Amino acid sequence: PYAAICGYGNAGLRAAAGLTRPAPVTHCALLGARDMDPLEAELLAGTGVMQLSPVEIRASDPRIAGALPAADSLYVHFDVDVLDLAQMPGVRYCVPGGLTSAEVVELTRTMRAGRPLAALTLAALEPGRDPAGPSIETAMPTLLALLAP
């Protein structure tokens, strides 16, 4: 979904979803990613999309406060594999060193900064990979906190 909003991927699918005009890169940020394959990294490097790792986010990188200045509303694509495995074991791509749910909520509130939330998607949760259930117990309150005004 994120690539499609930025104008990448199957043009027919983007048109069918009404995504005929890509979002400008000044309106896009990829936050908390920590494990991209070489082709993803190469594509992103050429886009100008702001990228901040968990380390940069935890260091209160000054780019966070000024991120997305031209956007008048916010679309958040919350891919739960951005969270640390201790809270989110129910994902296919298990990589240590992720954000906590509290960090995701705080980061989203900072990014919103009074702007309305236009849409929110949640992706990559695979409850079958987490029979004990902490992924759902983390995802639901986090999702509700992200939706709160």
Short mmCIF file of N, CA and C in Angstrom, two decimals:
data_model
loop_
_atom_site.label_atom_id
_atom_site.label_comp_id
_atom_site.label_asym_id
_atom_site.label_seq_id
_atom_site.Cartn_x
_atom_site.Cartn_y
_atom_site.Cartn_z
N PRO A 1 0.81 -1.22 0.00
CA PRO A 1 0.00 0.00 0.00
C PRO A 1 0.85 1.28 0.00
N TYR A 2 1.94 1.25 0.75
CA TYR A 2 2.77 2.46 0.81
C TYR A 2 3.40 2.78 -0.53
N ALA A 3 3.94 1.77 -1.19
CA ALA A 3 4.55 1.98 -2.50
C ALA A 3 3.51 2.48 -3.50
N ALA A 4 2.30 1.95 -3.43
CA ALA A 4 1.25 2.38 -4.36
C ALA A 4 0.91 3.85 -4.16
N ILE A 5 0.82 4.30 -2.92
CA ILE A 5 0.51 5.70 -2.65
C ILE A 5 1.61 6.61 -3.20
N CYS A 6 2.84 6.10 -3.18
CA CYS A 6 3.97 6.87 -3.69
C CYS A 6 4.13 6.75 -5.20
N GLY A 7 3.22 6.01 -5.86
CA GLY A 7 3.23 5.93 -7.32
C GLY A 7 3.97 4.75 -7.90
N TYR A 8 4.29 3.75 -7.08
CA TYR A 8 5.02 2.58 -7.56
C TYR A 8 4.10 1.37 -7.59
N GLY A 9 4.50 0.37 -8.33
CA GLY A 9 3.73 -0.86 -8.41
C GLY A 9 2.85 -0.89 -9.64
N ASN A 10 1.93 -1.81 -9.64
CA ASN A 10 1.06 -2.05 -10.78
C ASN A 10 0.14 -0.85 -11.04
N ALA A 11 0.30 -0.23 -12.20
CA ALA A 11 -0.48 0.97 -12.55
C ALA A 11 -1.98 0.66 -12.59
N GLY A 12 -2.35 -0.53 -13.08
CA GLY A 12 -3.76 -0.90 -13.14
C GLY A 12 -4.39 -1.00 -11.76
N LEU A 13 -3.66 -1.58 -10.81
CA LEU A 13 -4.18 -1.68 -9.44
C LEU A 13 -4.28 -0.30 -8.79
N ARG A 14 -3.29 0.54 -9.05
CA ARG A 14 -3.36 1.91 -8.49
C ARG A 14 -4.57 2.65 -9.04
N ALA A 15 -4.81 2.54 -10.33
CA ALA A 15 -5.96 3.22 -10.95
C ALA A 15 -7.27 2.67 -10.39
N ALA A 16 -7.36 1.36 -10.23
CA ALA A 16 -8.58 0.74 -9.70
C ALA A 16 -8.86 1.21 -8.28
N ALA A 17 -7.81 1.53 -7.53
CA ALA A 17 -7.97 2.01 -6.15
C ALA A 17 -8.16 3.52 -6.10
N GLY A 18 -8.15 4.17 -7.25
CA GLY A 18 -8.32 5.62 -7.29
C GLY A 18 -7.04 6.39 -7.01
N LEU A 19 -5.90 5.72 -7.07
CA LEU A 19 -4.61 6.36 -6.80
C LEU A 19 -3.98 6.80 -8.13
N THR A 20 -4.62 7.74 -8.77
CA THR A 20 -4.13 8.17 -10.08
C THR A 20 -3.01 9.20 -9.98
N ARG A 21 -2.91 9.86 -8.85
CA ARG A 21 -1.84 10.84 -8.65
C ARG A 21 -1.04 10.46 -7.41
N PRO A 22 0.25 10.17 -7.58
CA PRO A 22 1.04 9.77 -6.41
C PRO A 22 1.22 10.90 -5.42
N ALA A 23 1.41 10.52 -4.17
CA ALA A 23 1.71 11.51 -3.13
C ALA A 23 3.11 12.06 -3.37
N PRO A 24 3.30 13.36 -3.24
CA PRO A 24 4.66 13.92 -3.38
C PRO A 24 5.56 13.40 -2.26
N VAL A 25 6.84 13.18 -2.56
CA VAL A 25 7.74 12.63 -1.55
C VAL A 25 7.88 13.55 -0.35
N THR A 26 7.62 14.83 -0.51
CA THR A 26 7.66 15.73 0.65
C THR A 26 6.52 15.44 1.62
N HIS A 27 5.59 14.59 1.21
CA HIS A 27 4.47 14.20 2.06
C HIS A 27 4.64 12.78 2.58
N CYS A 28 5.81 12.16 2.39
CA CYS A 28 5.99 10.75 2.73
C CYS A 28 7.20 10.55 3.65
N ALA A 29 7.05 9.61 4.58
CA ALA A 29 8.16 9.24 5.46
C ALA A 29 8.05 7.76 5.77
N LEU A 30 9.18 7.10 5.88
CA LEU A 30 9.24 5.70 6.28
C LEU A 30 9.97 5.65 7.61
N LEU A 31 9.23 5.31 8.65
CA LEU A 31 9.76 5.42 10.01
C LEU A 31 9.82 4.07 10.70
N GLY A 32 11.00 3.74 11.22
CA GLY A 32 11.17 2.53 12.00
C GLY A 32 11.60 1.31 11.22
N ALA A 33 11.73 1.42 9.91
CA ALA A 33 12.17 0.26 9.12
C ALA A 33 13.62 -0.05 9.47
N ARG A 34 13.94 -1.36 9.50
CA ARG A 34 15.29 -1.73 9.88
C ARG A 34 15.84 -2.91 9.11
N ASP A 35 15.07 -3.44 8.17
CA ASP A 35 15.55 -4.59 7.43
C ASP A 35 14.93 -4.59 6.03
N MET A 36 15.61 -3.94 5.11
CA MET A 36 15.12 -3.91 3.74
C MET A 36 16.03 -4.73 2.84
N ASP A 37 15.43 -5.35 1.84
CA ASP A 37 16.27 -6.07 0.89
C ASP A 37 16.95 -5.04 -0.01
N PRO A 38 18.02 -5.42 -0.69
CA PRO A 38 18.79 -4.45 -1.49
C PRO A 38 17.96 -3.69 -2.53
N LEU A 39 17.01 -4.35 -3.18
CA LEU A 39 16.19 -3.65 -4.19
C LEU A 39 15.28 -2.60 -3.54
N GLU A 40 14.70 -2.93 -2.38
CA GLU A 40 13.88 -1.95 -1.66
C GLU A 40 14.73 -0.74 -1.28
N ALA A 41 15.89 -1.00 -0.72
CA ALA A 41 16.78 0.09 -0.29
C ALA A 41 17.19 0.96 -1.47
N GLU A 42 17.50 0.33 -2.59
CA GLU A 42 17.89 1.08 -3.79
C GLU A 42 16.74 1.95 -4.29
N LEU A 43 15.55 1.39 -4.34
CA LEU A 43 14.38 2.16 -4.79
C LEU A 43 14.13 3.34 -3.86
N LEU A 44 14.13 3.09 -2.55
CA LEU A 44 13.87 4.17 -1.59
C LEU A 44 14.93 5.25 -1.64
N ALA A 45 16.17 4.86 -1.83
CA ALA A 45 17.26 5.84 -1.89
C ALA A 45 17.06 6.83 -3.03
N GLY A 46 16.42 6.39 -4.08
CA GLY A 46 16.20 7.27 -5.22
C GLY A 46 14.92 8.09 -5.17
N THR A 47 14.12 7.92 -4.12
CA THR A 47 12.83 8.61 -4.06
C THR A 47 12.85 9.94 -3.32
N GLY A 48 13.73 10.08 -2.35
CA GLY A 48 13.71 11.27 -1.51
C GLY A 48 12.76 11.15 -0.34
N VAL A 49 12.12 9.98 -0.16
CA VAL A 49 11.24 9.75 0.99
C VAL A 49 12.09 9.79 2.26
N MET A 50 11.65 10.55 3.26
CA MET A 50 12.37 10.61 4.54
C MET A 50 12.35 9.23 5.19
N GLN A 51 13.51 8.80 5.66
CA GLN A 51 13.63 7.52 6.35
C GLN A 51 14.32 7.75 7.69
N LEU A 52 13.73 7.21 8.75
CA LEU A 52 14.34 7.28 10.08
C LEU A 52 14.30 5.89 10.69
N SER A 53 15.44 5.42 11.14
CA SER A 53 15.54 4.11 11.79
C SER A 53 15.08 4.22 13.24
N PRO A 54 14.86 3.08 13.90
CA PRO A 54 14.53 3.14 15.32
C PRO A 54 15.60 3.89 16.13
N VAL A 55 16.86 3.71 15.80
CA VAL A 55 17.94 4.41 16.51
C VAL A 55 17.79 5.92 16.36
N GLU A 56 17.51 6.39 15.15
CA GLU A 56 17.33 7.83 14.91
C GLU A 56 16.09 8.35 15.63
N ILE A 57 15.04 7.56 15.63
CA ILE A 57 13.80 7.98 16.32
C ILE A 57 14.05 8.09 17.82
N ARG A 58 14.73 7.11 18.39
CA ARG A 58 15.01 7.15 19.83
C ARG A 58 15.94 8.28 20.21
N ALA A 59 16.75 8.72 19.28
CA ALA A 59 17.66 9.84 19.54
C ALA A 59 16.94 11.17 19.36
N SER A 60 15.62 11.13 19.18
CA SER A 60 14.81 12.33 18.95
C SER A 60 15.40 13.16 17.81
N ASP A 61 15.62 12.48 16.71
CA ASP A 61 16.15 13.12 15.52
C ASP A 61 15.33 14.38 15.22
N PRO A 62 15.98 15.52 15.03
CA PRO A 62 15.24 16.76 14.80
C PRO A 62 14.37 16.74 13.54
N ARG A 63 14.63 15.83 12.63
CA ARG A 63 13.80 15.74 11.42
C ARG A 63 12.38 15.30 11.73
N ILE A 64 12.17 14.64 12.86
CA ILE A 64 10.83 14.17 13.20
C ILE A 64 9.86 15.33 13.34
N ALA A 65 10.24 16.34 14.11
CA ALA A 65 9.34 17.47 14.35
C ALA A 65 8.98 18.21 13.07
N GLY A 66 9.90 18.26 12.12
CA GLY A 66 9.63 18.97 10.88
C GLY A 66 9.20 18.08 9.74
N ALA A 67 8.95 16.82 10.02
CA ALA A 67 8.57 15.89 8.96
C ALA A 67 7.21 16.25 8.38
N LEU A 68 7.11 16.06 7.11
CA LEU A 68 5.85 16.24 6.38
C LEU A 68 5.23 17.62 6.56
N PRO A 69 6.02 18.69 6.44
CA PRO A 69 5.46 20.03 6.68
C PRO A 69 4.38 20.43 5.70
N ALA A 70 4.41 19.89 4.50
CA ALA A 70 3.44 20.30 3.48
C ALA A 70 2.13 19.53 3.56
N ALA A 71 2.09 18.46 4.32
CA ALA A 71 0.89 17.64 4.39
C ALA A 71 -0.15 18.27 5.31
N ASP A 72 -1.38 18.36 4.83
CA ASP A 72 -2.43 18.95 5.66
C ASP A 72 -3.27 17.90 6.39
N SER A 73 -3.07 16.65 6.06
CA SER A 73 -3.68 15.54 6.79
C SER A 73 -2.70 14.37 6.72
N LEU A 74 -2.99 13.32 7.45
CA LEU A 74 -2.03 12.23 7.56
C LEU A 74 -2.69 10.90 7.23
N TYR A 75 -2.01 10.11 6.41
CA TYR A 75 -2.36 8.70 6.19
C TYR A 75 -1.25 7.91 6.85
N VAL A 76 -1.61 7.03 7.77
CA VAL A 76 -0.62 6.21 8.47
C VAL A 76 -0.80 4.76 8.04
N HIS A 77 0.26 4.20 7.50
CA HIS A 77 0.30 2.77 7.20
C HIS A 77 1.14 2.15 8.30
N PHE A 78 0.50 1.48 9.23
CA PHE A 78 1.18 0.89 10.39
C PHE A 78 1.44 -0.58 10.11
N ASP A 79 2.65 -0.86 9.71
CA ASP A 79 3.09 -2.23 9.47
C ASP A 79 3.65 -2.73 10.79
N VAL A 80 2.97 -3.67 11.43
CA VAL A 80 3.31 -4.05 12.80
C VAL A 80 4.69 -4.67 12.95
N ASP A 81 5.34 -5.05 11.84
CA ASP A 81 6.69 -5.59 12.02
C ASP A 81 7.71 -4.51 12.33
N VAL A 82 7.24 -3.25 12.42
CA VAL A 82 8.11 -2.17 12.91
C VAL A 82 8.32 -2.30 14.42
N LEU A 83 7.42 -3.04 15.07
CA LEU A 83 7.52 -3.23 16.52
C LEU A 83 8.56 -4.29 16.87
N ASP A 84 9.07 -4.17 18.08
CA ASP A 84 10.05 -5.14 18.56
C ASP A 84 9.39 -6.51 18.75
N LEU A 85 10.16 -7.54 18.52
CA LEU A 85 9.65 -8.91 18.61
C LEU A 85 9.10 -9.26 19.99
N ALA A 86 9.59 -8.62 21.03
CA ALA A 86 9.08 -8.90 22.37
C ALA A 86 7.59 -8.57 22.46
N GLN A 87 7.13 -7.57 21.72
CA GLN A 87 5.72 -7.19 21.72
C GLN A 87 4.97 -7.76 20.53
N MET A 88 5.67 -8.08 19.45
CA MET A 88 5.00 -8.45 18.22
C MET A 88 5.65 -9.68 17.58
N PRO A 89 5.50 -10.85 18.20
CA PRO A 89 6.09 -12.05 17.60
C PRO A 89 5.30 -12.58 16.40
N GLY A 90 4.07 -12.13 16.22
CA GLY A 90 3.20 -12.65 15.17
C GLY A 90 3.42 -11.97 13.83
N VAL A 91 4.65 -11.95 13.35
CA VAL A 91 4.95 -11.36 12.05
C VAL A 91 5.82 -12.33 11.24
N ARG A 92 5.79 -12.20 9.95
CA ARG A 92 6.56 -13.07 9.07
C ARG A 92 8.03 -12.70 9.05
N TYR A 93 8.33 -11.40 9.07
CA TYR A 93 9.71 -10.94 8.98
C TYR A 93 10.19 -10.51 10.36
N CYS A 94 10.75 -11.44 11.09
CA CYS A 94 11.17 -11.23 12.47
C CYS A 94 12.57 -10.63 12.52
N VAL A 95 12.65 -9.37 12.92
CA VAL A 95 13.92 -8.67 13.02
C VAL A 95 13.96 -7.98 14.39
N PRO A 96 15.02 -8.21 15.17
CA PRO A 96 15.10 -7.55 16.48
C PRO A 96 15.37 -6.05 16.35
N GLY A 97 15.18 -5.35 17.45
CA GLY A 97 15.53 -3.94 17.50
C GLY A 97 14.44 -2.99 17.07
N GLY A 98 13.20 -3.45 17.08
CA GLY A 98 12.09 -2.59 16.66
C GLY A 98 11.66 -1.62 17.73
N LEU A 99 10.72 -0.78 17.36
CA LEU A 99 10.14 0.20 18.28
C LEU A 99 9.18 -0.48 19.23
N THR A 100 8.90 0.17 20.35
CA THR A 100 7.84 -0.30 21.25
C THR A 100 6.53 0.31 20.77
N SER A 101 5.43 -0.24 21.22
CA SER A 101 4.14 0.33 20.84
C SER A 101 4.00 1.76 21.36
N ALA A 102 4.53 2.03 22.54
CA ALA A 102 4.47 3.40 23.09
C ALA A 102 5.26 4.36 22.20
N GLU A 103 6.39 3.93 21.67
CA GLU A 103 7.17 4.79 20.78
C GLU A 103 6.42 5.06 19.48
N VAL A 104 5.73 4.06 18.96
CA VAL A 104 4.95 4.26 17.73
C VAL A 104 3.82 5.25 17.97
N VAL A 105 3.15 5.12 19.10
CA VAL A 105 2.04 6.04 19.42
C VAL A 105 2.57 7.46 19.57
N GLU A 106 3.65 7.64 20.31
CA GLU A 106 4.22 8.98 20.51
C GLU A 106 4.70 9.57 19.19
N LEU A 107 5.35 8.78 18.38
CA LEU A 107 5.84 9.24 17.09
C LEU A 107 4.68 9.68 16.20
N THR A 108 3.62 8.91 16.18
CA THR A 108 2.45 9.26 15.36
C THR A 108 1.81 10.54 15.87
N ARG A 109 1.71 10.70 17.16
CA ARG A 109 1.14 11.94 17.71
C ARG A 109 2.00 13.14 17.34
N THR A 110 3.31 12.98 17.38
CA THR A 110 4.22 14.07 16.98
C THR A 110 4.03 14.41 15.51
N MET A 111 3.91 13.39 14.67
CA MET A 111 3.74 13.61 13.24
C MET A 111 2.40 14.27 12.93
N ARG A 112 1.38 13.90 13.67
CA ARG A 112 0.06 14.48 13.41
C ARG A 112 0.04 15.96 13.73
N ALA A 113 0.58 16.35 14.86
CA ALA A 113 0.71 17.76 15.25
C ALA A 113 -0.50 18.60 14.85
N GLY A 114 -1.68 18.15 15.25
CA GLY A 114 -2.89 18.92 14.97
C GLY A 114 -3.53 18.64 13.62
N ARG A 115 -2.89 17.84 12.80
CA ARG A 115 -3.48 17.50 11.50
C ARG A 115 -4.46 16.34 11.67
N PRO A 116 -5.51 16.33 10.88
CA PRO A 116 -6.44 15.21 10.98
C PRO A 116 -5.83 13.93 10.38
N LEU A 117 -6.25 12.82 10.91
CA LEU A 117 -5.85 11.53 10.39
C LEU A 117 -6.84 11.17 9.29
N ALA A 118 -6.37 11.12 8.04
CA ALA A 118 -7.24 10.83 6.90
C ALA A 118 -7.54 9.34 6.80
N ALA A 119 -6.55 8.51 7.10
CA ALA A 119 -6.74 7.06 7.02
C ALA A 119 -5.64 6.36 7.79
N LEU A 120 -5.94 5.15 8.19
CA LEU A 120 -4.97 4.32 8.91
C LEU A 120 -5.13 2.89 8.42
N THR A 121 -4.03 2.26 8.07
CA THR A 121 -4.07 0.84 7.73
C THR A 121 -3.13 0.10 8.68
N LEU A 122 -3.49 -1.13 8.96
CA LEU A 122 -2.68 -2.02 9.78
C LEU A 122 -2.33 -3.22 8.91
N ALA A 123 -1.06 -3.57 8.88
CA ALA A 123 -0.64 -4.66 8.01
C ALA A 123 0.36 -5.57 8.70
N ALA A 124 0.43 -6.78 8.19
CA ALA A 124 1.45 -7.77 8.48
C ALA A 124 1.25 -8.54 9.78
N LEU A 125 0.16 -8.37 10.46
CA LEU A 125 -0.10 -9.15 11.66
C LEU A 125 -0.55 -10.55 11.25
N GLU A 126 0.13 -11.56 11.76
CA GLU A 126 -0.21 -12.95 11.45
C GLU A 126 -0.45 -13.71 12.75
N PRO A 127 -1.69 -13.66 13.26
CA PRO A 127 -1.98 -14.29 14.55
C PRO A 127 -1.59 -15.76 14.62
N GLY A 128 -1.59 -16.47 13.51
CA GLY A 128 -1.22 -17.88 13.50
C GLY A 128 0.24 -18.11 13.88
N ARG A 129 1.06 -17.08 13.75
CA ARG A 129 2.47 -17.17 14.14
C ARG A 129 2.66 -16.86 15.62
N ASP A 130 1.58 -16.54 16.29
CA ASP A 130 1.64 -16.12 17.68
C ASP A 130 0.50 -16.76 18.47
N PRO A 131 0.57 -18.07 18.70
CA PRO A 131 -0.55 -18.75 19.38
C PRO A 131 -0.78 -18.27 20.81
N ALA A 132 0.24 -17.74 21.48
CA ALA A 132 0.05 -17.27 22.86
C ALA A 132 -0.71 -15.94 22.91
N GLY A 133 -0.68 -15.15 21.84
CA GLY A 133 -1.51 -13.97 21.74
C GLY A 133 -0.97 -12.60 22.06
N PRO A 134 0.31 -12.40 22.43
CA PRO A 134 0.72 -11.04 22.77
C PRO A 134 0.68 -10.07 21.58
N SER A 135 0.73 -10.57 20.37
CA SER A 135 0.68 -9.67 19.21
C SER A 135 -0.67 -8.96 19.14
N ILE A 136 -1.75 -9.70 19.32
CA ILE A 136 -3.09 -9.09 19.31
C ILE A 136 -3.24 -8.16 20.51
N GLU A 137 -2.73 -8.59 21.66
CA GLU A 137 -2.81 -7.77 22.87
C GLU A 137 -2.04 -6.47 22.73
N THR A 138 -1.03 -6.45 21.87
CA THR A 138 -0.28 -5.22 21.60
C THR A 138 -0.94 -4.42 20.48
N ALA A 139 -1.35 -5.10 19.42
CA ALA A 139 -1.87 -4.41 18.24
C ALA A 139 -3.15 -3.63 18.52
N MET A 140 -4.09 -4.23 19.22
CA MET A 140 -5.37 -3.55 19.42
C MET A 140 -5.27 -2.25 20.21
N PRO A 141 -4.64 -2.23 21.39
CA PRO A 141 -4.54 -0.94 22.10
C PRO A 141 -3.69 0.08 21.33
N THR A 142 -2.69 -0.40 20.61
CA THR A 142 -1.86 0.53 19.82
C THR A 142 -2.71 1.14 18.72
N LEU A 143 -3.46 0.32 18.03
CA LEU A 143 -4.35 0.82 16.96
C LEU A 143 -5.34 1.83 17.50
N LEU A 144 -5.96 1.54 18.64
CA LEU A 144 -6.91 2.48 19.24
C LEU A 144 -6.23 3.78 19.64
N ALA A 145 -5.01 3.70 20.15
CA ALA A 145 -4.27 4.92 20.52
C ALA A 145 -3.92 5.74 19.29
N LEU A 146 -3.60 5.08 18.20
CA LEU A 146 -3.28 5.80 16.95
C LEU A 146 -4.50 6.52 16.39
N LEU A 147 -5.67 5.93 16.61
CA LEU A 147 -6.92 6.53 16.11
C LEU A 147 -7.43 7.66 17.00
N ALA A 148 -6.98 7.71 18.24
CA ALA A 148 -7.47 8.73 19.18
C ALA A 148 -7.08 10.13 18.70
N PRO A 149 -7.97 11.10 18.92
CA PRO A 149 -7.65 12.48 18.50
C PRO A 149 -6.48 13.06 19.27
#
